[in-house]
Amino acid sequence: MHRLYSKLSRVLAAGLLVCNSVAAVYAAGAQYCERTDYSAQDITDAVKNSSLHDELKTTSCSLGGLGRFESGGNKGVYNGSCCTGIFQLNNTNIKNYAGMSRSEFGCQSLQFQVDTWAKLTNDGYNSAPVKQLIQMGTFDGQKVDASFIAACIQLGTGNCQQMVRSGRCSGFSDINGTTICDMAKNARSMADASCQEGDTAACLGPGDFNTAGDTKLASSAPGPAGSDINVAPGQV
């Protein structure tokens, strides 16, 4: 009986080790289909070919940098907690905007992923905090440009509203300690140095939005929302 118990204990212990190993791999993230290394310019080109709002396209160089910041240019990366793809969309947004699972989404083309992100971003563009930021022009010393607006939407418009109400970049940060302002700065810094906006104009960097005649703000803001982005160092 003792020998049988000892043998059973060893089997259970071995099984526990296997389970723990699988859990560790899962927590560390996953790679769906091929690993890619798209450049900031590759991502910018896809953004320019998407349905993204024209005013956000005016500084699409920084949006290429945003894609590099989010995923390292790897469209098949899953971060182990919530998010997949070049712009790290969460599971709910992938289902709602692409109609598929994260593993299927990770295997789609760069353009497909960017097109899906553009739909999400366009919807967020009409939210109260985004409209308020556009009217402000600058926030806590930062220019409100495409990367700033995209970061606001990426990290959740409810969370963005929390930041706006605080009047400080530190008014909201995700579980990795990343603020909307941090994300925007990183996006700009990771843009291709030779990036071109359109066929002839040089990359402009932070730009103004045309707010002439558009002074209406939504009457109420959405409630706080969970962060879409939770990529930890080494997961991309």
PDB file of C-alpha atoms in Angstrom:
ATOM      1  CA  MET A   1       0.000   0.000   0.000  1.00  0.00           C
ATOM      2  CA  HIS A   2       2.828   2.379   0.905  1.00  0.00           C
ATOM      3  CA  ARG A   3       4.631   1.602  -2.374  1.00  0.00           C
ATOM      4  CA  LEU A   4       1.411   2.242  -4.330  1.00  0.00           C
ATOM      5  CA  TYR A   5       0.893   5.537  -2.510  1.00  0.00           C
ATOM      6  CA  SER A   6       4.464   6.622  -3.238  1.00  0.00           C
ATOM      7  CA  LYS A   7       4.087   5.791  -6.916  1.00  0.00           C
ATOM      8  CA  LEU A   8       0.812   7.692  -7.121  1.00  0.00           C
ATOM      9  CA  SER A   9       2.405  10.681  -5.393  1.00  0.00           C
ATOM     10  CA  ARG A  10       5.233  10.726  -7.967  1.00  0.00           C
ATOM     11  CA  VAL A  11       2.709  10.600 -10.847  1.00  0.00           C
ATOM     12  CA  LEU A  12       0.668  13.441  -9.375  1.00  0.00           C
ATOM     13  CA  ALA A  13       3.806  15.494  -8.766  1.00  0.00           C
ATOM     14  CA  ALA A  14       4.936  14.953 -12.360  1.00  0.00           C
ATOM     15  CA  GLY A  15       1.505  15.980 -13.607  1.00  0.00           C
ATOM     16  CA  LEU A  16       1.612  19.122 -11.495  1.00  0.00           C
ATOM     17  CA  LEU A  17       4.980  20.044 -12.955  1.00  0.00           C
ATOM     18  CA  VAL A  18       3.619  19.633 -16.483  1.00  0.00           C
ATOM     19  CA  CYS A  19       0.579  21.778 -15.648  1.00  0.00           C
ATOM     20  CA  ASN A  20       2.782  24.439 -14.116  1.00  0.00           C
ATOM     21  CA  SER A  21       5.037  24.404 -17.185  1.00  0.00           C
ATOM     22  CA  VAL A  22       2.060  24.829 -19.515  1.00  0.00           C
ATOM     23  CA  ALA A  23       0.727  27.672 -17.359  1.00  0.00           C
ATOM     24  CA  ALA A  24       4.125  29.379 -17.451  1.00  0.00           C
ATOM     25  CA  VAL A  25       4.284  29.160 -21.246  1.00  0.00           C
ATOM     26  CA  TYR A  26       0.734  30.512 -21.518  1.00  0.00           C
ATOM     27  CA  ALA A  27       1.459  33.411 -19.195  1.00  0.00           C
ATOM     28  CA  ALA A  28       4.527  34.300 -21.238  1.00  0.00           C
ATOM     29  CA  GLY A  29       2.436  34.775 -24.370  1.00  0.00           C
ATOM     30  CA  ALA A  30       2.263  33.022 -27.698  1.00  0.00           C
ATOM     31  CA  GLN A  31       3.180  33.360 -31.343  1.00  0.00           C
ATOM     32  CA  TYR A  32       0.464  32.790 -33.932  1.00  0.00           C
ATOM     33  CA  CYS A  33       1.708  31.800 -37.395  1.00  0.00           C
ATOM     34  CA  GLU A  34       4.924  33.404 -38.600  1.00  0.00           C
ATOM     35  CA  ARG A  35       6.896  35.931 -36.582  1.00  0.00           C
ATOM     36  CA  THR A  36       7.238  39.226 -38.444  1.00  0.00           C
ATOM     37  CA  ASP A  37       9.378  42.328 -38.014  1.00  0.00           C
ATOM     38  CA  TYR A  38       7.490  45.052 -39.864  1.00  0.00           C
ATOM     39  CA  SER A  39       9.217  48.414 -39.828  1.00  0.00           C
ATOM     40  CA  ALA A  40       7.581  51.638 -38.670  1.00  0.00           C
ATOM     41  CA  GLN A  41       7.341  52.676 -42.327  1.00  0.00           C
ATOM     42  CA  ASP A  42       5.638  49.385 -43.270  1.00  0.00           C
ATOM     43  CA  ILE A  43       3.028  50.029 -40.591  1.00  0.00           C
ATOM     44  CA  THR A  44       2.660  53.670 -41.611  1.00  0.00           C
ATOM     45  CA  ASP A  45       2.014  52.599 -45.207  1.00  0.00           C
ATOM     46  CA  ALA A  46      -0.700  50.206 -44.021  1.00  0.00           C
ATOM     47  CA  VAL A  47      -2.244  52.988 -41.926  1.00  0.00           C
ATOM     48  CA  LYS A  48      -2.316  55.291 -44.956  1.00  0.00           C
ATOM     49  CA  ASN A  49      -4.077  52.536 -46.940  1.00  0.00           C
ATOM     50  CA  SER A  50      -6.694  52.020 -44.226  1.00  0.00           C
ATOM     51  CA  SER A  51     -10.000  53.766 -43.523  1.00  0.00           C
ATOM     52  CA  LEU A  52      -8.521  55.660 -40.577  1.00  0.00           C
ATOM     53  CA  HIS A  53      -9.895  59.150 -40.030  1.00  0.00           C
ATOM     54  CA  ASP A  54      -8.096  61.607 -42.338  1.00  0.00           C
ATOM     55  CA  GLU A  55      -7.057  63.919 -39.502  1.00  0.00           C
ATOM     56  CA  LEU A  56      -5.275  61.038 -37.794  1.00  0.00           C
ATOM     57  CA  LYS A  57      -3.529  60.110 -41.030  1.00  0.00           C
ATOM     58  CA  THR A  58      -1.889  63.534 -41.165  1.00  0.00           C
ATOM     59  CA  THR A  59       0.730  62.338 -38.678  1.00  0.00           C
ATOM     60  CA  SER A  60       0.717  58.661 -39.610  1.00  0.00           C
ATOM     61  CA  CYS A  61       4.505  58.456 -39.169  1.00  0.00           C
ATOM     62  CA  SER A  62       3.993  58.364 -35.422  1.00  0.00           C
ATOM     63  CA  LEU A  63       1.336  55.671 -35.858  1.00  0.00           C
ATOM     64  CA  GLY A  64       3.965  53.490 -37.492  1.00  0.00           C
ATOM     65  CA  GLY A  65       6.034  54.103 -34.376  1.00  0.00           C
ATOM     66  CA  LEU A  66       3.035  53.139 -32.256  1.00  0.00           C
ATOM     67  CA  GLY A  67       2.865  49.761 -33.992  1.00  0.00           C
ATOM     68  CA  ARG A  68       6.541  49.188 -33.266  1.00  0.00           C
ATOM     69  CA  PHE A  69       6.054  50.163 -29.627  1.00  0.00           C
ATOM     70  CA  GLU A  70       3.053  47.874 -29.221  1.00  0.00           C
ATOM     71  CA  SER A  71       4.330  44.702 -30.879  1.00  0.00           C
ATOM     72  CA  GLY A  72       7.862  45.210 -32.128  1.00  0.00           C
ATOM     73  CA  GLY A  73       6.402  44.826 -35.641  1.00  0.00           C
ATOM     74  CA  ASN A  74       5.310  41.250 -34.923  1.00  0.00           C
ATOM     75  CA  LYS A  75       1.701  40.808 -36.070  1.00  0.00           C
ATOM     76  CA  GLY A  76       1.389  37.300 -34.608  1.00  0.00           C
ATOM     77  CA  VAL A  77       2.341  38.087 -31.021  1.00  0.00           C
ATOM     78  CA  TYR A  78      -0.072  37.442 -28.119  1.00  0.00           C
ATOM     79  CA  ASN A  79       1.064  39.092 -24.896  1.00  0.00           C
ATOM     80  CA  GLY A  80      -0.182  36.375 -22.558  1.00  0.00           C
ATOM     81  CA  SER A  81      -2.951  38.355 -20.905  1.00  0.00           C
ATOM     82  CA  CYS A  82      -5.271  40.140 -23.282  1.00  0.00           C
ATOM     83  CA  CYS A  83      -3.919  41.398 -26.550  1.00  0.00           C
ATOM     84  CA  THR A  84      -2.773  40.274 -29.984  1.00  0.00           C
ATOM     85  CA  GLY A  85      -1.395  41.726 -33.183  1.00  0.00           C
ATOM     86  CA  ILE A  86       0.496  44.677 -34.553  1.00  0.00           C
ATOM     87  CA  PHE A  87      -1.495  47.170 -32.459  1.00  0.00           C
ATOM     88  CA  GLN A  88      -2.252  44.709 -29.619  1.00  0.00           C
ATOM     89  CA  LEU A  89      -6.058  44.614 -29.741  1.00  0.00           C
ATOM     90  CA  ASN A  90      -7.777  42.903 -26.844  1.00  0.00           C
ATOM     91  CA  ASN A  91      -9.892  39.767 -27.221  1.00  0.00           C
ATOM     92  CA  THR A  92     -13.218  41.612 -27.107  1.00  0.00           C
ATOM     93  CA  ASN A  93     -12.219  44.133 -29.761  1.00  0.00           C
ATOM     94  CA  ILE A  94     -10.873  41.375 -32.014  1.00  0.00           C
ATOM     95  CA  LYS A  95     -14.183  39.566 -31.751  1.00  0.00           C
ATOM     96  CA  ASN A  96     -16.275  42.721 -32.236  1.00  0.00           C
ATOM     97  CA  TYR A  97     -14.261  44.312 -35.036  1.00  0.00           C
ATOM     98  CA  ALA A  98     -12.750  41.300 -36.826  1.00  0.00           C
ATOM     99  CA  GLY A  99     -15.270  38.580 -35.960  1.00  0.00           C
ATOM    100  CA  MET A 100     -12.674  35.948 -35.072  1.00  0.00           C
ATOM    101  CA  SER A 101     -10.499  34.520 -32.329  1.00  0.00           C
ATOM    102  CA  ARG A 102      -7.147  36.012 -31.350  1.00  0.00           C
ATOM    103  CA  SER A 103      -5.262  33.073 -32.865  1.00  0.00           C
ATOM    104  CA  GLU A 104      -7.033  33.604 -36.196  1.00  0.00           C
ATOM    105  CA  PHE A 105      -6.409  37.342 -35.988  1.00  0.00           C
ATOM    106  CA  GLY A 106      -2.701  36.831 -35.345  1.00  0.00           C
ATOM    107  CA  CYS A 107      -2.423  34.966 -38.640  1.00  0.00           C
ATOM    108  CA  GLN A 108      -4.071  37.695 -40.738  1.00  0.00           C
ATOM    109  CA  SER A 109      -2.133  40.093 -42.960  1.00  0.00           C
ATOM    110  CA  LEU A 110      -0.649  43.339 -41.722  1.00  0.00           C
ATOM    111  CA  GLN A 111      -3.197  45.319 -43.728  1.00  0.00           C
ATOM    112  CA  PHE A 112      -6.121  43.332 -42.320  1.00  0.00           C
ATOM    113  CA  GLN A 113      -4.950  43.958 -38.758  1.00  0.00           C
ATOM    114  CA  VAL A 114      -4.423  47.656 -39.396  1.00  0.00           C
ATOM    115  CA  ASP A 115      -7.835  47.930 -41.073  1.00  0.00           C
ATOM    116  CA  THR A 116      -9.422  46.354 -37.984  1.00  0.00           C
ATOM    117  CA  TRP A 117      -7.542  48.727 -35.677  1.00  0.00           C
ATOM    118  CA  ALA A 118      -8.629  51.667 -37.864  1.00  0.00           C
ATOM    119  CA  LYS A 119     -12.306  50.771 -37.377  1.00  0.00           C
ATOM    120  CA  LEU A 120     -11.840  50.657 -33.616  1.00  0.00           C
ATOM    121  CA  THR A 121      -9.876  53.914 -33.615  1.00  0.00           C
ATOM    122  CA  ASN A 122     -12.432  55.689 -35.789  1.00  0.00           C
ATOM    123  CA  ASP A 123     -15.172  54.766 -33.315  1.00  0.00           C
ATOM    124  CA  GLY A 124     -13.070  56.047 -30.437  1.00  0.00           C
ATOM    125  CA  TYR A 125     -12.361  59.262 -32.345  1.00  0.00           C
ATOM    126  CA  ASN A 126     -15.941  60.361 -31.756  1.00  0.00           C
ATOM    127  CA  SER A 127     -15.782  59.853 -27.977  1.00  0.00           C
ATOM    128  CA  ALA A 128     -15.992  62.706 -25.484  1.00  0.00           C
ATOM    129  CA  PRO A 129     -12.385  62.613 -24.180  1.00  0.00           C
ATOM    130  CA  VAL A 130     -10.937  62.583 -27.699  1.00  0.00           C
ATOM    131  CA  LYS A 131     -13.052  65.561 -28.737  1.00  0.00           C
ATOM    132  CA  GLN A 132     -12.028  67.370 -25.584  1.00  0.00           C
ATOM    133  CA  LEU A 133      -8.331  66.690 -26.183  1.00  0.00           C
ATOM    134  CA  ILE A 134      -8.576  67.891 -29.776  1.00  0.00           C
ATOM    135  CA  GLN A 135     -10.132  71.129 -28.587  1.00  0.00           C
ATOM    136  CA  MET A 136      -7.352  71.576 -26.012  1.00  0.00           C
ATOM    137  CA  GLY A 137      -4.546  71.227 -28.569  1.00  0.00           C
ATOM    138  CA  THR A 138      -1.995  70.434 -25.862  1.00  0.00           C
ATOM    139  CA  PHE A 139      -2.239  68.400 -22.666  1.00  0.00           C
ATOM    140  CA  ASP A 140       0.186  68.548 -19.759  1.00  0.00           C
ATOM    141  CA  GLY A 141       2.839  70.019 -22.046  1.00  0.00           C
ATOM    142  CA  GLN A 142       2.325  67.541 -24.911  1.00  0.00           C
ATOM    143  CA  LYS A 143       0.966  68.336 -28.341  1.00  0.00           C
ATOM    144  CA  VAL A 144      -2.278  66.518 -29.086  1.00  0.00           C
ATOM    145  CA  ASP A 145      -1.423  64.727 -32.341  1.00  0.00           C
ATOM    146  CA  ALA A 146      -2.359  61.429 -33.973  1.00  0.00           C
ATOM    147  CA  SER A 147      -0.163  59.367 -31.669  1.00  0.00           C
ATOM    148  CA  PHE A 148      -1.648  61.045 -28.591  1.00  0.00           C
ATOM    149  CA  ILE A 149      -5.223  60.441 -29.773  1.00  0.00           C
ATOM    150  CA  ALA A 150      -4.419  56.859 -30.766  1.00  0.00           C
ATOM    151  CA  ALA A 151      -2.860  56.223 -27.339  1.00  0.00           C
ATOM    152  CA  CYS A 152      -5.962  57.651 -25.669  1.00  0.00           C
ATOM    153  CA  ILE A 153      -8.132  55.195 -27.599  1.00  0.00           C
ATOM    154  CA  GLN A 154      -5.702  52.278 -27.210  1.00  0.00           C
ATOM    155  CA  LEU A 155      -5.682  52.507 -23.435  1.00  0.00           C
ATOM    156  CA  GLY A 156      -9.455  52.936 -23.222  1.00  0.00           C
ATOM    157  CA  THR A 157     -11.485  56.120 -23.704  1.00  0.00           C
ATOM    158  CA  GLY A 158     -12.872  55.835 -20.164  1.00  0.00           C
ATOM    159  CA  ASN A 159      -9.323  55.702 -18.814  1.00  0.00           C
ATOM    160  CA  CYS A 160      -8.414  58.575 -21.101  1.00  0.00           C
ATOM    161  CA  GLN A 161     -11.284  60.603 -19.636  1.00  0.00           C
ATOM    162  CA  GLN A 162      -9.875  59.887 -16.170  1.00  0.00           C
ATOM    163  CA  MET A 163      -6.561  61.358 -17.314  1.00  0.00           C
ATOM    164  CA  VAL A 164      -8.222  64.403 -18.872  1.00  0.00           C
ATOM    165  CA  ARG A 165     -10.204  65.112 -15.716  1.00  0.00           C
ATOM    166  CA  SER A 166      -7.036  64.932 -13.639  1.00  0.00           C
ATOM    167  CA  GLY A 167      -5.268  67.444 -15.873  1.00  0.00           C
ATOM    168  CA  ARG A 168      -2.093  65.342 -15.728  1.00  0.00           C
ATOM    169  CA  CYS A 169      -0.508  62.562 -17.758  1.00  0.00           C
ATOM    170  CA  SER A 170      -0.172  60.662 -14.481  1.00  0.00           C
ATOM    171  CA  GLY A 171      -3.954  60.674 -14.070  1.00  0.00           C
ATOM    172  CA  PHE A 172      -4.056  57.183 -15.562  1.00  0.00           C
ATOM    173  CA  SER A 173      -1.544  54.418 -16.209  1.00  0.00           C
ATOM    174  CA  ASP A 174      -2.017  50.766 -17.188  1.00  0.00           C
ATOM    175  CA  ILE A 175      -0.871  47.734 -15.199  1.00  0.00           C
ATOM    176  CA  ASN A 176       2.640  48.175 -16.602  1.00  0.00           C
ATOM    177  CA  GLY A 177       2.750  51.787 -15.424  1.00  0.00           C
ATOM    178  CA  THR A 178       2.471  53.162 -18.970  1.00  0.00           C
ATOM    179  CA  THR A 179       0.577  56.439 -19.307  1.00  0.00           C
ATOM    180  CA  ILE A 180      -1.144  57.699 -22.436  1.00  0.00           C
ATOM    181  CA  CYS A 181       1.531  60.388 -22.676  1.00  0.00           C
ATOM    182  CA  ASP A 182       4.300  57.769 -22.401  1.00  0.00           C
ATOM    183  CA  MET A 183       2.756  55.755 -25.204  1.00  0.00           C
ATOM    184  CA  ALA A 184       2.476  58.815 -27.449  1.00  0.00           C
ATOM    185  CA  LYS A 185       6.096  59.808 -26.784  1.00  0.00           C
ATOM    186  CA  ASN A 186       7.321  56.301 -27.565  1.00  0.00           C
ATOM    187  CA  ALA A 187       5.273  56.226 -30.753  1.00  0.00           C
ATOM    188  CA  ARG A 188       6.880  59.442 -31.965  1.00  0.00           C
ATOM    189  CA  SER A 189      10.383  58.320 -31.012  1.00  0.00           C
ATOM    190  CA  MET A 190       9.988  54.988 -32.821  1.00  0.00           C
ATOM    191  CA  ALA A 191       8.723  56.466 -36.086  1.00  0.00           C
ATOM    192  CA  ASP A 192      10.957  55.959 -39.117  1.00  0.00           C
ATOM    193  CA  ALA A 193      13.401  58.871 -39.303  1.00  0.00           C
ATOM    194  CA  SER A 194      12.919  59.074 -43.081  1.00  0.00           C
ATOM    195  CA  CYS A 195       9.147  58.641 -42.914  1.00  0.00           C
ATOM    196  CA  GLN A 196       7.153  60.442 -45.573  1.00  0.00           C
ATOM    197  CA  GLU A 197       3.613  61.726 -45.094  1.00  0.00           C
ATOM    198  CA  GLY A 198       2.081  61.288 -48.530  1.00  0.00           C
ATOM    199  CA  ASP A 199       4.197  61.307 -51.668  1.00  0.00           C
ATOM    200  CA  THR A 200       6.239  64.450 -51.186  1.00  0.00           C
ATOM    201  CA  ALA A 201       5.760  66.048 -47.768  1.00  0.00           C
ATOM    202  CA  ALA A 202       8.277  65.238 -45.052  1.00  0.00           C
ATOM    203  CA  CYS A 203       7.119  63.617 -41.862  1.00  0.00           C
ATOM    204  CA  LEU A 204       5.564  66.410 -39.820  1.00  0.00           C
ATOM    205  CA  GLY A 205       5.666  65.037 -36.305  1.00  0.00           C
ATOM    206  CA  PRO A 206       3.133  66.461 -33.845  1.00  0.00           C
ATOM    207  CA  GLY A 207       0.466  68.423 -35.713  1.00  0.00           C
ATOM    208  CA  ASP A 208      -2.629  70.453 -35.069  1.00  0.00           C
ATOM    209  CA  PHE A 209      -6.122  69.226 -35.725  1.00  0.00           C
ATOM    210  CA  ASN A 210      -8.510  71.434 -37.653  1.00  0.00           C
ATOM    211  CA  THR A 211     -11.162  72.318 -35.101  1.00  0.00           C
ATOM    212  CA  ALA A 212     -12.677  75.270 -36.929  1.00  0.00           C
ATOM    213  CA  GLY A 213     -16.430  75.113 -36.699  1.00  0.00           C
ATOM    214  CA  ASP A 214     -16.298  71.998 -34.548  1.00  0.00           C
ATOM    215  CA  THR A 215     -16.794  73.108 -30.966  1.00  0.00           C
ATOM    216  CA  LYS A 216     -19.395  70.600 -29.842  1.00  0.00           C
ATOM    217  CA  LEU A 217     -18.389  68.135 -27.190  1.00  0.00           C
ATOM    218  CA  ALA A 218     -20.296  65.035 -26.222  1.00  0.00           C
ATOM    219  CA  SER A 219     -22.482  65.617 -23.166  1.00  0.00           C
ATOM    220  CA  SER A 220     -21.154  62.668 -21.212  1.00  0.00           C
ATOM    221  CA  ALA A 221     -18.034  60.533 -21.226  1.00  0.00           C
ATOM    222  CA  PRO A 222     -17.854  56.752 -21.098  1.00  0.00           C
ATOM    223  CA  GLY A 223     -17.028  55.129 -17.781  1.00  0.00           C
ATOM    224  CA  PRO A 224     -13.558  53.794 -16.936  1.00  0.00           C
ATOM    225  CA  ALA A 225     -12.511  50.880 -19.113  1.00  0.00           C
ATOM    226  CA  GLY A 226      -9.807  48.265 -18.856  1.00  0.00           C
ATOM    227  CA  SER A 227      -6.581  48.776 -20.713  1.00  0.00           C
ATOM    228  CA  ASP A 228      -6.301  47.288 -24.156  1.00  0.00           C
ATOM    229  CA  ILE A 229      -2.565  47.110 -23.939  1.00  0.00           C
ATOM    230  CA  ASN A 230      -0.567  45.072 -21.447  1.00  0.00           C
ATOM    231  CA  VAL A 231       2.681  44.213 -23.194  1.00  0.00           C
ATOM    232  CA  ALA A 232       5.428  43.675 -20.673  1.00  0.00           C
ATOM    233  CA  PRO A 233       9.148  44.006 -21.452  1.00  0.00           C
ATOM    234  CA  GLY A 234      10.441  40.983 -23.323  1.00  0.00           C
ATOM    235  CA  GLN A 235       6.989  39.914 -24.545  1.00  0.00           C
ATOM    236  CA  VAL A 236       7.458  41.447 -27.940  1.00  0.00           C
TER     237      VAL A 236
END
